Structure formats: C-alpha cells, structure tokens
XYZ file of C-alpha atoms in Angstrom:
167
model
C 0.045 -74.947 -29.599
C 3.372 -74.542 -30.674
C 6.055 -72.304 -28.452
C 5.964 -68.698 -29.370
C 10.040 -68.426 -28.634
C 11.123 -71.458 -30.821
C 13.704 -71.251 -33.443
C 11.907 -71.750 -36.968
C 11.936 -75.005 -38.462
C 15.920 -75.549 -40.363
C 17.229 -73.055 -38.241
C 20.666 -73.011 -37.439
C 20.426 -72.799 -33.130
C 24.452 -74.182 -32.542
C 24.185 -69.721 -33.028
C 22.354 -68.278 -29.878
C 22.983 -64.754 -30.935
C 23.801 -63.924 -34.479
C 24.112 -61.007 -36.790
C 24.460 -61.090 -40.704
C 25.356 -58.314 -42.697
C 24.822 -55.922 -39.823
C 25.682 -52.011 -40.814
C 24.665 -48.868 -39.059
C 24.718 -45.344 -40.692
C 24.213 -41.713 -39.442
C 23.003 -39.856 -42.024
C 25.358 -40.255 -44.925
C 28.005 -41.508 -42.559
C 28.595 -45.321 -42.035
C 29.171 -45.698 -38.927
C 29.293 -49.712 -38.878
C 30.579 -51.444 -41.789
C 28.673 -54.862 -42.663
C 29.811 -56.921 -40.296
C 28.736 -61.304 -39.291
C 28.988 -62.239 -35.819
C 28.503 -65.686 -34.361
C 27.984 -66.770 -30.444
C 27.353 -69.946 -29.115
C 25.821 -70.576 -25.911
C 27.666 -70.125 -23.162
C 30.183 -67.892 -25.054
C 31.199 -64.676 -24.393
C 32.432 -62.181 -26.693
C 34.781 -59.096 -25.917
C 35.567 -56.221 -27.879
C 38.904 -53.955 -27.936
C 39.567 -51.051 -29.876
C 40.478 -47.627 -29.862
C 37.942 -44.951 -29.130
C 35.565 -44.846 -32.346
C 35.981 -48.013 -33.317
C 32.450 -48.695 -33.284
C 32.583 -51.170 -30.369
C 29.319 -49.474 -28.965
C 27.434 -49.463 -32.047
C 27.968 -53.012 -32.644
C 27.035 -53.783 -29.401
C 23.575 -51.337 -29.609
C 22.886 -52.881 -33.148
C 23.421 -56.391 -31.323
C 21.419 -55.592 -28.942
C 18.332 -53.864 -31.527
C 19.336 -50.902 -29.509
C 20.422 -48.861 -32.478
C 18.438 -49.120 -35.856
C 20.637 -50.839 -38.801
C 20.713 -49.803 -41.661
C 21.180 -53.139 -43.132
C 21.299 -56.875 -41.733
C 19.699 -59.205 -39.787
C 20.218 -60.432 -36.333
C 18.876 -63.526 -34.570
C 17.940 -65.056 -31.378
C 18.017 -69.008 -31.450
C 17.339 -69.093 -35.429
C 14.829 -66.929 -35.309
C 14.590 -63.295 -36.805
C 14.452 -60.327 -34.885
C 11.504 -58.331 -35.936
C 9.946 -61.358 -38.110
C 10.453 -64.728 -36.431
C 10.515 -62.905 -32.704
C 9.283 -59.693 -31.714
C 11.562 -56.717 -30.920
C 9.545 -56.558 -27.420
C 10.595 -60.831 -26.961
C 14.154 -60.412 -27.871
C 14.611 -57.831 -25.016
C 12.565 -59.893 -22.558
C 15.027 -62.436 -23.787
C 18.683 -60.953 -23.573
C 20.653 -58.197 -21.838
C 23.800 -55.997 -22.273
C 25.525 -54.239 -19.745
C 27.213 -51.377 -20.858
C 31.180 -49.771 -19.828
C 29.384 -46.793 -18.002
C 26.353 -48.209 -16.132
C 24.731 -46.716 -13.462
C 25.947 -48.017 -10.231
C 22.997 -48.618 -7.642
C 24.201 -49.016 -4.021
C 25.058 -52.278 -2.619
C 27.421 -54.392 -3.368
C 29.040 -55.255 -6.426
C 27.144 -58.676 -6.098
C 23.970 -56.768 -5.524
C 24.556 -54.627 -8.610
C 25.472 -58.029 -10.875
C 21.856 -59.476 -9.555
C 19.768 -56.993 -10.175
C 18.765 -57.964 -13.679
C 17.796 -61.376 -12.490
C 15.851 -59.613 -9.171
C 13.878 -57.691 -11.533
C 13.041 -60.674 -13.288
C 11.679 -62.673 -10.572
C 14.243 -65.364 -10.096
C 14.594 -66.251 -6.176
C 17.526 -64.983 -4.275
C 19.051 -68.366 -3.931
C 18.999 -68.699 -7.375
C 20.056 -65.205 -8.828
C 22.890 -65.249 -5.983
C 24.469 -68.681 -7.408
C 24.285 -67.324 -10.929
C 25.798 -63.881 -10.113
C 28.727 -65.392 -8.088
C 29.253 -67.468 -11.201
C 30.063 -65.136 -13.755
C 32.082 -62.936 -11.370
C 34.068 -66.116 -11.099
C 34.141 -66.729 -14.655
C 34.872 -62.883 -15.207
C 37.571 -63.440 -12.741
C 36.247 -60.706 -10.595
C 34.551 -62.856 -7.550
C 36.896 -61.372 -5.502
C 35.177 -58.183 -5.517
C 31.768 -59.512 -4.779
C 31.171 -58.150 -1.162
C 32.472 -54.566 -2.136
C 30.780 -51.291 -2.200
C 30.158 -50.809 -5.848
C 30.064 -46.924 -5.499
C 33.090 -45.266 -6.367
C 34.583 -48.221 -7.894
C 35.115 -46.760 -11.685
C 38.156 -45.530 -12.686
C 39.220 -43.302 -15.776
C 42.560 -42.337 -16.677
C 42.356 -39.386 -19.339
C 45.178 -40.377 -19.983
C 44.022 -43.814 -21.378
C 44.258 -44.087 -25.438
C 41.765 -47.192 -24.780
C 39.135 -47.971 -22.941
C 38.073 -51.503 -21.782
C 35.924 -53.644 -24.027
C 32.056 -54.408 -24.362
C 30.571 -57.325 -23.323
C 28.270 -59.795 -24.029
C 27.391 -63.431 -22.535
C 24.953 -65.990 -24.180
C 24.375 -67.921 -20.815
C-alpha cells in the first residue's frame, strides 16, 4: 500500500514547504501580491517589515490559514488540497504566531506544548524544545515564567518578524 504522506512521483522534495504564485485578496483589495517561497528542511525563514506589509498574511496563506486567491503551496512535493489533504498538512506543520497565548509555565513548557499535545514523550519533546531555543538563541530563558514576558513599545514603527521552521 503505498504511504498516504509521500511526495508524488518527480516531485521536487530538496523544498519541504513551498508556495508558487501565492496571492491573497479582500474583496477587490490585494492584499498579497503573487509571491514564490522556497524552504528547505531544517531552514528557517524570518520576516521584517513595517506594519502592513503583509508579513501575517503570507504567513496565514503559508500556513492554508487564509484562503488564496491564487497559487499553490506544497508540503514535500505534494499539493495542498490535491496531493495532501488540508486536514494532513495541519497534522503535519505548525506556526506560531507574534501574539500567542501564553499558558503558564515556563517558557520551556510553553515551547513543548505542541509536541505534548502530540504525544511525543517528555524526554523527547524536552530535547527538541531546548534545541530550538538554542538555535533561536533564546535557551537562556528556558526556566522563566512565560507570563508577563511580552513587551510592546507604542512607540515601535516595527514589530518583530514571523516565523517559520521546517525541522
């Protein structure tokens, strides 16, 4: 039988997350202009910009948060809606989001819950967690209380970037 989440045959997986033409509207207004975007596994992808800019749509039309209004994106070759089901591709892929909802715990905690929901043994969800903390550069602030951490200046003309990780 073959695997239901394999790439279809000539696909192009050296892409774990890709978008072609992508463009989201609002009514008349475009909101995202066609856009390609490319990651590779293990990459991660940041995006800076004024307020505006679009940085959350393209991360909600990434994500098949947001309906496009033209494009395609894909998970490991295959086609999102197509190759893969819409309900697959979000068992399949996360994105966390500039204003999240903090739970209590620990920063650590917070970073692990994804994985906890998941199933994935402490040990294991623990490791991975401290890793991209590290990676983020932000292991440091691992055993804090995550409450009360944000910050907002209103007097800031920019706010931090989305992200998103292919790992």
């Amino acid at each position: 039988m073959p695997d239901p989440h394999a790439a279809p045959r000539g696909a192009d997986v050296s892409c774990v997350l890709e978008a072609r033409g992508l463009a989201v509207r609002h009514g008349r207004r475009q909101t995202l202009a066609p856009c390609d975007v490319q990651l590779a596994a293990g990459e991660v992808l940041g995006l800076y910009g004024p307020n505006g800019a679009g940085k959350t749509t393209l991360v909600q039309a990434l994500a098949c948060l947001h309906p496009h209004a033209s494009g395609e994106v894909r998970l490991a070759g295959a086609r999102v809606g197509a190759d893969l089901s819409l309900l697959d591709f979000h068992r399949r892929t996360a994105v966390v989001f500039q204003d999240v909802l903090v739970l209590r715990g620990s920063v650590l905690d917070n970073v692990e819950l994804g994985l906890k929901l998941r199933g994935v043994p402490r040990d294991q969800r623990t490791r991975r967690a401290r890793h991209w903390l590290e990676r983020l550069r932000i292991g440091h602030l691992a055993d804090r209380v995550a409450r009360g951490m944000t910050s907002r200046s209103p007097r800031s003309t920019r706010r931090p970037g989305r992200a998103w990780s292919t790992s």
